[in-house]
Short mmCIF file of C-alpha atoms (C1' of nucleotides) in Angstrom, two decimals:
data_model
loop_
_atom_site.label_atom_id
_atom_site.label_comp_id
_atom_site.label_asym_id
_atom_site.label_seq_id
_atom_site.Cartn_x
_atom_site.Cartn_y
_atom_site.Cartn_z
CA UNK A 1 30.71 24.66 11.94
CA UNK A 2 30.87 27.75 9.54
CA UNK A 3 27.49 29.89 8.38
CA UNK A 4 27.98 28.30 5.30
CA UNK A 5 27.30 24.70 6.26
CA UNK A 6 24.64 22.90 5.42
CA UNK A 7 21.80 22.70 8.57
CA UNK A 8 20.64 19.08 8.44
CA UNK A 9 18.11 17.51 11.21
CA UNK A 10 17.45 14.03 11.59
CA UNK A 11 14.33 12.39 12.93
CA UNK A 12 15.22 8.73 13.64
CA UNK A 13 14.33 6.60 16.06
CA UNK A 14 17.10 4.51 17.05
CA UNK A 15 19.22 6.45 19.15
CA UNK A 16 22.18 4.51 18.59
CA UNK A 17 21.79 5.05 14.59
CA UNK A 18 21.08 8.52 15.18
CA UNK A 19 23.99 8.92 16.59
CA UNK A 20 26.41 7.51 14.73
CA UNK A 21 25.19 8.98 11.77
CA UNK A 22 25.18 12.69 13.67
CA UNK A 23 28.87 12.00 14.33
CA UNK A 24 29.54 11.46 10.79
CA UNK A 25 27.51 14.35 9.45
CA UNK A 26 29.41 16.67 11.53
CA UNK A 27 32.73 15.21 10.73
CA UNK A 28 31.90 15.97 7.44
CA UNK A 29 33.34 19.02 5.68
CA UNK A 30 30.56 21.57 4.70
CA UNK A 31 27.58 20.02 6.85
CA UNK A 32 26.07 19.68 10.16
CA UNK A 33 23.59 18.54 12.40
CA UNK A 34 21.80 21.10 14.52
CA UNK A 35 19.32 18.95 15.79
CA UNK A 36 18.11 15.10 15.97
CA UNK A 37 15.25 14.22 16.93
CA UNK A 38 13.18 10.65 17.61
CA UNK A 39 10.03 11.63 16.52
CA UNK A 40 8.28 13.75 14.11
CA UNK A 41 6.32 15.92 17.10
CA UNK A 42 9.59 17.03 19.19
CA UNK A 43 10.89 18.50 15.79
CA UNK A 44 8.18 20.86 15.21
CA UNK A 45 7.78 22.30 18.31
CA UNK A 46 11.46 23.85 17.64
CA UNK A 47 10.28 24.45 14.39
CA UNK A 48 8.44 27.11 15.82
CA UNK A 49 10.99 29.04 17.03
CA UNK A 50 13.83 28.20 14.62
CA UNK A 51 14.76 28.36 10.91
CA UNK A 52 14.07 25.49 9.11
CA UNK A 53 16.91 23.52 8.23
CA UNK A 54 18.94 22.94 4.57
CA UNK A 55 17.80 19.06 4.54
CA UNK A 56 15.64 16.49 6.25
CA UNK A 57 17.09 12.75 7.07
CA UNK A 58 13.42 11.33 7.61
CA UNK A 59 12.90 7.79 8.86
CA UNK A 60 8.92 6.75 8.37
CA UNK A 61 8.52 4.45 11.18
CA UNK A 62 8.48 6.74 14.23
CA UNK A 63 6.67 6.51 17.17
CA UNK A 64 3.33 8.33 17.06
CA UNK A 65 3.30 10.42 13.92
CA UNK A 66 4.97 8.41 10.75
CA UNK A 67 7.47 9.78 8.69
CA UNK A 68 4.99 9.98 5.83
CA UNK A 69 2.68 12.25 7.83
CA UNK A 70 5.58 14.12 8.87
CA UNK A 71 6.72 15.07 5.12
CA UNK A 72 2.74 16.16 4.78
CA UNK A 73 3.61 18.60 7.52
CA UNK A 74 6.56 19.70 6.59
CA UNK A 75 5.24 20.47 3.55
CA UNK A 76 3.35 23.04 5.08
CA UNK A 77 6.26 25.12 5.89
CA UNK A 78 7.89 24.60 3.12
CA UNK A 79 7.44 23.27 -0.80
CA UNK A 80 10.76 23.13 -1.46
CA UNK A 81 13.06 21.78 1.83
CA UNK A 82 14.69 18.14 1.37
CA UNK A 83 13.05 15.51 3.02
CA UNK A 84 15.66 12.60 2.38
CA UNK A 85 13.61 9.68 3.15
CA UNK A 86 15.71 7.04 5.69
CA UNK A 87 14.48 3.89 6.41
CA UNK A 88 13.99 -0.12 6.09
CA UNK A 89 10.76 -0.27 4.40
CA UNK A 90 10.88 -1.00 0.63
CA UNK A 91 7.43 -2.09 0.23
CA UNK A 92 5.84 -0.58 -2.93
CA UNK A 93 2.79 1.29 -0.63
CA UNK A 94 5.24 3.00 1.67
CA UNK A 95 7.79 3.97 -1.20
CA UNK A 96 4.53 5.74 -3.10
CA UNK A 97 2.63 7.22 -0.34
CA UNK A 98 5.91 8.88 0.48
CA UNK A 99 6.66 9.90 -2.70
CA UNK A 100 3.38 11.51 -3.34
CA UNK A 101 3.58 13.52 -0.10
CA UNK A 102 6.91 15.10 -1.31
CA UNK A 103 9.94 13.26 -0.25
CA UNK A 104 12.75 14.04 -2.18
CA UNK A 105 15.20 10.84 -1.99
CA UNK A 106 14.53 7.57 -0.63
CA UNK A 107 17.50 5.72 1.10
CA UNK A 108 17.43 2.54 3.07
CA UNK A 109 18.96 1.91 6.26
CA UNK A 110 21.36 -0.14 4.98
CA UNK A 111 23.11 2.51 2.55
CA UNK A 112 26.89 2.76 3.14
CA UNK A 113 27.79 5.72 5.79
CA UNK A 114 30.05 7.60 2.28
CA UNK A 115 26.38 6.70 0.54
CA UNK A 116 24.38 8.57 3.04
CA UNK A 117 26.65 11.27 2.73
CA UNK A 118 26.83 11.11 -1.21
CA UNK A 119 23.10 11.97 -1.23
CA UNK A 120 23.25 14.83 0.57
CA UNK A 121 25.52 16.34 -1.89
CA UNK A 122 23.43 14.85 -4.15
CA UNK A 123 20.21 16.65 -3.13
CA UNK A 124 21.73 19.89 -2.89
CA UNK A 125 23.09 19.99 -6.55
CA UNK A 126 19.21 19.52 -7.18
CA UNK A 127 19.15 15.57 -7.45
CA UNK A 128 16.67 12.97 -5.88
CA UNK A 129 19.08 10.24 -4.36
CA UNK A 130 17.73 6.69 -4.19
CA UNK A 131 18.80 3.88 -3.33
CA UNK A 132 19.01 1.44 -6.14
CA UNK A 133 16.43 -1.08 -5.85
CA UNK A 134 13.84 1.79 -4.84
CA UNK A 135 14.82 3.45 -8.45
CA UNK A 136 13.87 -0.03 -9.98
CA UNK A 137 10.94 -0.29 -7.97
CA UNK A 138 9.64 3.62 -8.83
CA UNK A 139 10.27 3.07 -12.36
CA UNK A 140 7.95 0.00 -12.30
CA UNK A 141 5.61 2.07 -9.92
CA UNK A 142 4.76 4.36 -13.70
CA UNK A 143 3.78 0.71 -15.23
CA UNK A 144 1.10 0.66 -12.55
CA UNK A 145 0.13 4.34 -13.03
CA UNK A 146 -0.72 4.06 -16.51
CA UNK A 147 -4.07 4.63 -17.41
CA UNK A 148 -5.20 1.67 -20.14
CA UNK A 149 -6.00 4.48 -22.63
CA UNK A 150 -9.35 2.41 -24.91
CA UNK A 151 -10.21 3.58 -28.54
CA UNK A 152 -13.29 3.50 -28.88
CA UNK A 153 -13.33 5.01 -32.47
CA UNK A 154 -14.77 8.56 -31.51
CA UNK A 155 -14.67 10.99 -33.93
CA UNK A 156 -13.07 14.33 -33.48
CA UNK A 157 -16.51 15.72 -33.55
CA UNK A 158 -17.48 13.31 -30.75
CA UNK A 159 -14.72 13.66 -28.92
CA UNK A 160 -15.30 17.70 -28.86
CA UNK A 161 -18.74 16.84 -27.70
CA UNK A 162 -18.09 14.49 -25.22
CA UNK A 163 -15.55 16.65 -23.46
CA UNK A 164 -18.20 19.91 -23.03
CA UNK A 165 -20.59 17.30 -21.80
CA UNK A 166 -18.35 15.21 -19.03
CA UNK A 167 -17.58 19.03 -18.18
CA UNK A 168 -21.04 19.42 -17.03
CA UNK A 169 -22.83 21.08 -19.38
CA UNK A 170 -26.27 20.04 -20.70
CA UNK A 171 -26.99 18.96 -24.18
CA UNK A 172 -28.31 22.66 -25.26
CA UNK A 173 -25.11 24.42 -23.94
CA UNK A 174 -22.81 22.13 -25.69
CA UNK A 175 -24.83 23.00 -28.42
CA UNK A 176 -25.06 26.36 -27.89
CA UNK A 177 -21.38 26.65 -27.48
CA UNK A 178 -20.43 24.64 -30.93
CA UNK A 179 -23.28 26.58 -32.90
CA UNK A 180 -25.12 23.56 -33.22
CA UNK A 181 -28.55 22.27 -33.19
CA UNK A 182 -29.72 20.70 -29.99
CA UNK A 183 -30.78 17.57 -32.35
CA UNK A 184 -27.17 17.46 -33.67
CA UNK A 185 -25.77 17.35 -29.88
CA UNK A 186 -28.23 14.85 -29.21
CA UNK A 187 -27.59 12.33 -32.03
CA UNK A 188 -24.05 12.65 -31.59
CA UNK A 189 -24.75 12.03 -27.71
CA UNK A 190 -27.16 8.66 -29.02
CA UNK A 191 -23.50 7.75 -31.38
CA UNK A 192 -20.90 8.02 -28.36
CA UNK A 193 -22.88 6.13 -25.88
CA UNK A 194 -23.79 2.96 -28.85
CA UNK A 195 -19.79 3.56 -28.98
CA UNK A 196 -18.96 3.94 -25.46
CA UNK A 197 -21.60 0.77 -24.47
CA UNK A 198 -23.20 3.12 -21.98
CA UNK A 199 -26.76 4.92 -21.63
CA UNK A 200 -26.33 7.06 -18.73
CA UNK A 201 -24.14 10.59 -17.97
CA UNK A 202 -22.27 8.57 -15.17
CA UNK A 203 -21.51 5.98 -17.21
CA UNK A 204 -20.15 8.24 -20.01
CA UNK A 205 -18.42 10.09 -17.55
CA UNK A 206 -17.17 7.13 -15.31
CA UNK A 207 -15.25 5.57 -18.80
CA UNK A 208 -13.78 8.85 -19.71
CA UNK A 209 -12.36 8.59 -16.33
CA UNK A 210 -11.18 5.20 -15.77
CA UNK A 211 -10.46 4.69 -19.33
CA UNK A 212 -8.46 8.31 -20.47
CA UNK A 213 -10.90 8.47 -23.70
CA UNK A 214 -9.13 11.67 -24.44
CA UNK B 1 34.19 -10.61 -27.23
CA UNK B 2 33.29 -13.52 -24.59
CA UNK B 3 30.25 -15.40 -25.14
CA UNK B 4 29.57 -14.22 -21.23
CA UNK B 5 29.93 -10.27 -22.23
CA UNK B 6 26.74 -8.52 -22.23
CA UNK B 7 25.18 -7.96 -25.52
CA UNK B 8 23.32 -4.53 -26.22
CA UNK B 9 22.08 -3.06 -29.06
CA UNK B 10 22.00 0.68 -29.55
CA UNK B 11 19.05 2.78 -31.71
CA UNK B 12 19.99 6.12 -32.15
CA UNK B 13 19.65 8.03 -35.67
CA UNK B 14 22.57 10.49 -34.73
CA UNK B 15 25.40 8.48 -36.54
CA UNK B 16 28.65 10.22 -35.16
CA UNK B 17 26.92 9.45 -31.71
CA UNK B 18 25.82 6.22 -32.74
CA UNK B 19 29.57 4.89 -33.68
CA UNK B 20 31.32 6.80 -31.15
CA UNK B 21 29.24 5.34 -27.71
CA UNK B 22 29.49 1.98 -29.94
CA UNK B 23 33.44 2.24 -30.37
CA UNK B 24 33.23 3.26 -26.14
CA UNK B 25 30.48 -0.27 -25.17
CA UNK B 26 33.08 -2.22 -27.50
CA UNK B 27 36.87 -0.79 -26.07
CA UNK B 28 34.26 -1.56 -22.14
CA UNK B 29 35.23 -5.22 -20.65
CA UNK B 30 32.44 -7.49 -20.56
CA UNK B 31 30.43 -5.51 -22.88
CA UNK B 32 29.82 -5.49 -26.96
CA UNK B 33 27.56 -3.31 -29.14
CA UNK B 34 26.22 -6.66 -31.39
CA UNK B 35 23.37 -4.43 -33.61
CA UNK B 36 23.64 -0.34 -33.63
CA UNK B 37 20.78 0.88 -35.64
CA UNK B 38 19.27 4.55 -37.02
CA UNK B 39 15.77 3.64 -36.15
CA UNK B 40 13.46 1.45 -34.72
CA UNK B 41 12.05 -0.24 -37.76
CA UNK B 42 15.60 -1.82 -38.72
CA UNK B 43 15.56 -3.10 -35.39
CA UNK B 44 12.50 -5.00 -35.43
CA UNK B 45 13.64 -6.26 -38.70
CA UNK B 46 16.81 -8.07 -36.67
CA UNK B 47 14.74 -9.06 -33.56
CA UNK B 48 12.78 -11.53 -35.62
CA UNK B 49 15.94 -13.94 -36.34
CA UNK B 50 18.24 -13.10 -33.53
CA UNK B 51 17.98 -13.55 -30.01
CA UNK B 52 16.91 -10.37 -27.78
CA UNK B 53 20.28 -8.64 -26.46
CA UNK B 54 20.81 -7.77 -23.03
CA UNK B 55 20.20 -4.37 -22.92
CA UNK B 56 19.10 -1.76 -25.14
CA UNK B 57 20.09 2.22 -25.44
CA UNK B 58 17.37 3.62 -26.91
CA UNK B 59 17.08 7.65 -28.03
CA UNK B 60 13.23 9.04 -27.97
CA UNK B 61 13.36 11.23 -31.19
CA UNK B 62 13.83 9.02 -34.19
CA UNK B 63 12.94 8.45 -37.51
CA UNK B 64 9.89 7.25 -38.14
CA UNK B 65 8.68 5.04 -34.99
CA UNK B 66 9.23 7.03 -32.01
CA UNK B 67 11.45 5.47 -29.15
CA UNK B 68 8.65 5.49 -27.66
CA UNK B 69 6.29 3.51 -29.44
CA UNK B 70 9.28 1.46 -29.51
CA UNK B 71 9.68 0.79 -25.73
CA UNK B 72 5.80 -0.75 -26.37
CA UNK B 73 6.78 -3.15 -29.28
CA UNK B 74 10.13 -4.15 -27.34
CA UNK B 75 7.55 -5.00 -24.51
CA UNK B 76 5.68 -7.25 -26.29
CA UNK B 77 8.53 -8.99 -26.91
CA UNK B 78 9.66 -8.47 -23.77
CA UNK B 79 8.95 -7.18 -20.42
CA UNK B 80 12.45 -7.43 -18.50
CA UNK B 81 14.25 -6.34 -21.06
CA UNK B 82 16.30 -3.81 -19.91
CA UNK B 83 16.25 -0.40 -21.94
CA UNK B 84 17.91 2.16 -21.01
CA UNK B 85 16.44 5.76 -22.52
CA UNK B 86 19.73 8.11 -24.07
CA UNK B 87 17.77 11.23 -25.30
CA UNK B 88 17.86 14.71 -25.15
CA UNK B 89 14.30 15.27 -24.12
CA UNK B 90 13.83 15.76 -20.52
CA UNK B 91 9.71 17.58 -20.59
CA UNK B 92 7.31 15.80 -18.11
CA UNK B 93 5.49 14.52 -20.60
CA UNK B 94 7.88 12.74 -22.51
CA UNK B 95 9.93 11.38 -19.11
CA UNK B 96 6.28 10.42 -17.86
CA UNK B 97 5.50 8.64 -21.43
CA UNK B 98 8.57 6.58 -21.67
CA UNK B 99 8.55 5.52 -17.42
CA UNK B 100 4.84 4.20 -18.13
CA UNK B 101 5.56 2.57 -20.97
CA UNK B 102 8.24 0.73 -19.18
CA UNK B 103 11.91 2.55 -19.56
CA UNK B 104 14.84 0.97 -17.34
CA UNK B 105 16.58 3.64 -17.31
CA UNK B 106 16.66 7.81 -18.71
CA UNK B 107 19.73 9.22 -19.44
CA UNK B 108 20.28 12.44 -21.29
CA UNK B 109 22.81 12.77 -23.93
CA UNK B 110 24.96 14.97 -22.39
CA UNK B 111 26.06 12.50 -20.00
CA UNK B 112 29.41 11.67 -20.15
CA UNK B 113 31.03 7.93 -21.45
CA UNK B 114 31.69 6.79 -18.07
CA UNK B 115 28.64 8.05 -16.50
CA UNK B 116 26.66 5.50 -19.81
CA UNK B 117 28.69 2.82 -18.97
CA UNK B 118 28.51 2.89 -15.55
CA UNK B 119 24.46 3.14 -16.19
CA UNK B 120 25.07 -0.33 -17.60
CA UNK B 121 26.26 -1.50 -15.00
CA UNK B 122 24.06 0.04 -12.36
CA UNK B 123 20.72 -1.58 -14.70
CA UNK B 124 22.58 -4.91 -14.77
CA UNK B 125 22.90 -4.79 -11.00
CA UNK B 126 19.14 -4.79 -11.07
CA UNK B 127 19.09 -0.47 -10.33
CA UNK B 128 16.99 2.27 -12.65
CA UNK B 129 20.02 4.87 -13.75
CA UNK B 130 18.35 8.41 -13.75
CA UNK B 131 20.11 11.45 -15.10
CA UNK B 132 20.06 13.58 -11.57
CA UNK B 133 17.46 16.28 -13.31
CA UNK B 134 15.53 13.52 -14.23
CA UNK B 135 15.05 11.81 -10.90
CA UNK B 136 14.35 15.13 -9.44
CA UNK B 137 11.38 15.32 -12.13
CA UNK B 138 10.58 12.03 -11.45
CA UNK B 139 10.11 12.44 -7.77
CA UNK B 140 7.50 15.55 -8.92
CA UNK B 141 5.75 14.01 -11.08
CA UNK B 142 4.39 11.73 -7.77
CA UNK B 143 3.29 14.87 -6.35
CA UNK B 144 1.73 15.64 -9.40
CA UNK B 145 -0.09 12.04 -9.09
CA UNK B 146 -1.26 12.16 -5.99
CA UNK B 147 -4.75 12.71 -6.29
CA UNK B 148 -6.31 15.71 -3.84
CA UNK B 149 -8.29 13.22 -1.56
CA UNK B 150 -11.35 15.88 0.07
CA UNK B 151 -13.79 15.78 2.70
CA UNK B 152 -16.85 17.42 2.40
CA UNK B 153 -18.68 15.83 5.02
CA UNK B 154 -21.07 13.00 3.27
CA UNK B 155 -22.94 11.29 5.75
CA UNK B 156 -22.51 6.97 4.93
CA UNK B 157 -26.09 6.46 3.52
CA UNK B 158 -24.94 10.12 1.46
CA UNK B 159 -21.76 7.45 -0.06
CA UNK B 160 -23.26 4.81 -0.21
CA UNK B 161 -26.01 6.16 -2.58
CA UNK B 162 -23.47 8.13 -4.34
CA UNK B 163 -21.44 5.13 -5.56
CA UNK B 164 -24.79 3.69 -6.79
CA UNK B 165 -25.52 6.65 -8.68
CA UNK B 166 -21.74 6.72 -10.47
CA UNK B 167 -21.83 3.12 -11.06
CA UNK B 168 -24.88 4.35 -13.45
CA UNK B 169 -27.46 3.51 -11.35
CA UNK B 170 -31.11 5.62 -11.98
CA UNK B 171 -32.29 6.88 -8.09
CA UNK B 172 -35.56 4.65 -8.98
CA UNK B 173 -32.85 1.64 -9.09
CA UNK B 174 -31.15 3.29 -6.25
CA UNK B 175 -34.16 2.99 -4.16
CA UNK B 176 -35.24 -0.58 -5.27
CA UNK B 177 -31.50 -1.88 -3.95
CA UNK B 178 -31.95 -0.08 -0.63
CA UNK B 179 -35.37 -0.86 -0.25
CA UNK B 180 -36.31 2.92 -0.28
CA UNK B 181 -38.92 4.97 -1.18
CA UNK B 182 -37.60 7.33 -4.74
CA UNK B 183 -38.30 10.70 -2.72
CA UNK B 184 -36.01 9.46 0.40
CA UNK B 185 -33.09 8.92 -2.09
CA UNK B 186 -33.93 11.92 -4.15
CA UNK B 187 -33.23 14.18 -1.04
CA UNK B 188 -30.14 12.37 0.14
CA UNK B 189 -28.72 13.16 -3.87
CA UNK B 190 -30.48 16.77 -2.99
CA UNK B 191 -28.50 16.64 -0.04
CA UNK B 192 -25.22 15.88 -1.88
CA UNK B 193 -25.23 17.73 -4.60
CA UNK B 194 -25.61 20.49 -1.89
CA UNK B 195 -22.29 19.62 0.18
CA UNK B 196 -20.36 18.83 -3.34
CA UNK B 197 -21.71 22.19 -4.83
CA UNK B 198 -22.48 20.27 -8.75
CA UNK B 199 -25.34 20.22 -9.84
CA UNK B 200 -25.57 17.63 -12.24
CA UNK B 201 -24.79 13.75 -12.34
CA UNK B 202 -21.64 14.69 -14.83
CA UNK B 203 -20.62 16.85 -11.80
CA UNK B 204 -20.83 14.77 -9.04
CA UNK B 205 -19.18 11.75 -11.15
CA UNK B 206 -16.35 13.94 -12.02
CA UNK B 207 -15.85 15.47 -8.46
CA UNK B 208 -15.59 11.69 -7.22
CA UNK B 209 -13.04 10.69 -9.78
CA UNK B 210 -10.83 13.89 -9.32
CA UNK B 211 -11.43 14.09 -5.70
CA UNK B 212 -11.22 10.28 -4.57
CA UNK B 213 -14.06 10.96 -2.51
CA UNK B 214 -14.82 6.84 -1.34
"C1'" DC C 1 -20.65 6.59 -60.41
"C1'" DA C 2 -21.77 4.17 -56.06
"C1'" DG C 3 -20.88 3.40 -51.47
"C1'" DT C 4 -19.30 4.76 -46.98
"C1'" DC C 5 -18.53 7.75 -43.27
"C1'" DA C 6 -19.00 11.99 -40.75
"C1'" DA C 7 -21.66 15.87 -39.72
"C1'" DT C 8 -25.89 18.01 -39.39
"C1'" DC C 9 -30.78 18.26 -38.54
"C1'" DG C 10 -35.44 16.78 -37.23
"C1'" DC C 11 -39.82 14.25 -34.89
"C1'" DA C 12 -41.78 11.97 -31.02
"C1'" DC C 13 -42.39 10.87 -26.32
"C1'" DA C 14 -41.92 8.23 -22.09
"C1'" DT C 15 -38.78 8.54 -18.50
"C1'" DT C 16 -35.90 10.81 -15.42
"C1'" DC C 17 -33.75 14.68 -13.34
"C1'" DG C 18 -33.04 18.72 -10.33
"C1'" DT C 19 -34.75 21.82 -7.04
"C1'" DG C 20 -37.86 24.41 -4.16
"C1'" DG C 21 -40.40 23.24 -0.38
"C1'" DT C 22 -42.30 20.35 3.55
"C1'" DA C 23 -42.57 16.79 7.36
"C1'" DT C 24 -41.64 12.87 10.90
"C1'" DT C 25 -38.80 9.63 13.37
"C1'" DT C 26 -34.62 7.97 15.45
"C1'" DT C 27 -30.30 8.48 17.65
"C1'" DC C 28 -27.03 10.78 20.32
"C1'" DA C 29 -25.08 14.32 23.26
"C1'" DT C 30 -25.63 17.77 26.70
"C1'" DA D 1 -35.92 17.36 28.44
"C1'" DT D 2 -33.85 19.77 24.44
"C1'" DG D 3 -31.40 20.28 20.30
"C1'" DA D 4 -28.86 18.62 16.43
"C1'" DA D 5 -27.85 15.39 12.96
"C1'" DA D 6 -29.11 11.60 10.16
"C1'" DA D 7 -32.47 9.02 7.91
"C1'" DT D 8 -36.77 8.66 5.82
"C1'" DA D 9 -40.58 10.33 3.23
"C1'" DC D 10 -43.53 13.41 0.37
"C1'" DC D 11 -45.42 17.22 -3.19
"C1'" DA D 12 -44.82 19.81 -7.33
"C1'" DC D 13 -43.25 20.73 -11.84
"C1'" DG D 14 -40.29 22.69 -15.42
"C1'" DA D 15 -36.12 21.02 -17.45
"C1'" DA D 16 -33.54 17.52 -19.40
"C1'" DT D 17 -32.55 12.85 -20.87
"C1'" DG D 18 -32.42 8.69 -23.72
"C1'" DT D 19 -33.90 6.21 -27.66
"C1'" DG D 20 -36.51 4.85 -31.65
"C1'" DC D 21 -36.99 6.61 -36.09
"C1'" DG D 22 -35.98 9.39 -40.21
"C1'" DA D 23 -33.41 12.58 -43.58
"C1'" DT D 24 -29.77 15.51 -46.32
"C1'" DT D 25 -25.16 17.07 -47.50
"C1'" DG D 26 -20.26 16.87 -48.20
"C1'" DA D 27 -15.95 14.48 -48.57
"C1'" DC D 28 -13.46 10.58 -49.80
"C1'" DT D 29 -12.40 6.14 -52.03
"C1'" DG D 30 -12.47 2.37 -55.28
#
DNA sequence: CAGTCAATCGCACATTCGTGGTATTTTCAT
DNA sequence: ATGAAAATACCACGAATGTGCGATTGACTG
């Protein structure tokens, strides 16, 4: 163990995974494990009093605090540290939420011991390692995210109106702001909602939303 | 060329690219470029009397029909075709653009022959290749996702009438489903406009749509 | 030229909103 | 019993909305 080396922790469980996979991590040139821990809580009370390390080997189900609320927390020391997500679940609600709270690779428990290793590296030349079938299943995860984007046949000039408007501001600012007539604003108000099939503000503003009308 | 080998087709306007990567698929066991075309348009021409191939390579900046738009015409013909992205655009937007509209794959031209074919392979296998800077974007662009879920303390009759009032309800119609008197529901909105600091009904729709606040 | 579309402007007015203020009752915790 | 929070209800009124109707001008196309 040299200054050099990269500090990884693990926070896993299983003791006899933990282990094992310790043992290879520190029989591996260039990286070692300070610490292992089986739950989220005992690592950060040492995080307290200790550096944070190079990477994170996170698993999610932990007893009492999950691995996703543990990335949320880590998080709040730091932006940028490696959370390399460990663990059996696959299903596309864990694989999101723990995604969206920052982890930066996604491995499953049964990734190959040179894999696990192979990630690290991976991570630290500024990568995101995962495992195969999560890649598939995050790719397909943007199919969900997109928006259905409607045309509704707004004009630019409705468009421009629309916008000041869903941004709060009444009919005699917008105009006020575009050097317009109130009665202008207002007609072109009367055009976007015939348009829009609407009649109220929320409605206007619940399409633009739900619909990405811009 | 087996009748087994995998069949892809290439778009790319770049022709020393185009021929070279075709020459490496073709000189690759198990694999052969059938179609290699400058733009999108000639390959829509093909698709109409041939079978779909395997696999496509597609590059984003073409002539014409973006790569793209062409992802979203190959998925109406398609929506397992494989397609791997080969481009040299690696912005948010465009990585976002092409994942939603239902890449395979995003590779970045200066990857080298081996690390293409082996992308193949990997997509074939039923895996998402990603250029290593690219899944690292891709694993920020959940963050970027995630929507900023708040509290600010809404009592449940406070929600309740809130989601009344976005779905486009008027707080006379509010009243009338709640069995209410108008004043008792014009306070409670009084009372939330108050803890969500708007003060309009474009406001407090917008605050609920950017703020997830149900 | 005629027709269409977009932009601009106006009238009229019933309906609704937003906000300042007030009050009572019920429920729960100390 | 007391106090706080939630729920319910009310008054007042200027500001703003939504919708029916109408018109003119400019740009573009066939």
């Amino acid at each position: 163990m040299k200054d050099e080396d990269i500090n990884i922790w693990m926070i896993e469980d299983n003791s006899r995974y933990r282990k094992s996979l310790t043992t290879v991590i520190n029989n591996t040139s260039g990286m070692f494990c300070s610490h292992s821990f089986p739950s989220c809580e005992d690592a950060f009370l040492v995080i307290e009093n200790e550096n944070l390390p190079d990477i994170i080997l996170l698993d999610i189900g932990l007893p009492g605090m999950s691995g996703i609320e543990g990335i949320q927390k880590f998080r709040s020391y730091s932006a940028d540290l490696p959370i390399i997500i460990l663990t059996i679940h696959e299903d596309n609600d864990t694989v999101f939420d723990a995604l969206c709270e920052g982890a930066s690779g996604y491995l499953l428990k049964d990734s190959s011991q040179e894999k696990i290793v192979a990630s690290i590296k991976e991570v630290l030349a500024g990568g995101a390692p995962l495992n195969m079938r999560i890649a598939h299943k995050v790719l397909k995860l943007f199919s969900r995210i997109k928006v259905k984007k409607s045309d509704y046949g707004l004009t630019t000039r409705e468009k421009e109106i629309l916008k000041l408007i869903v941004a709060g501001n009444t009919k005699q600012q917008v105009a006020d702001k575009l050097f317009l007539s109130f009665h202008t604003v207002n007609t072109h108000l009367k055009n976007i909602y015939t348009k829009l099939h609407v009649n109220t503000i929320a409605g206007v503003v619940s399409k633009v939303y739900k619909e990405d009308l811009f």
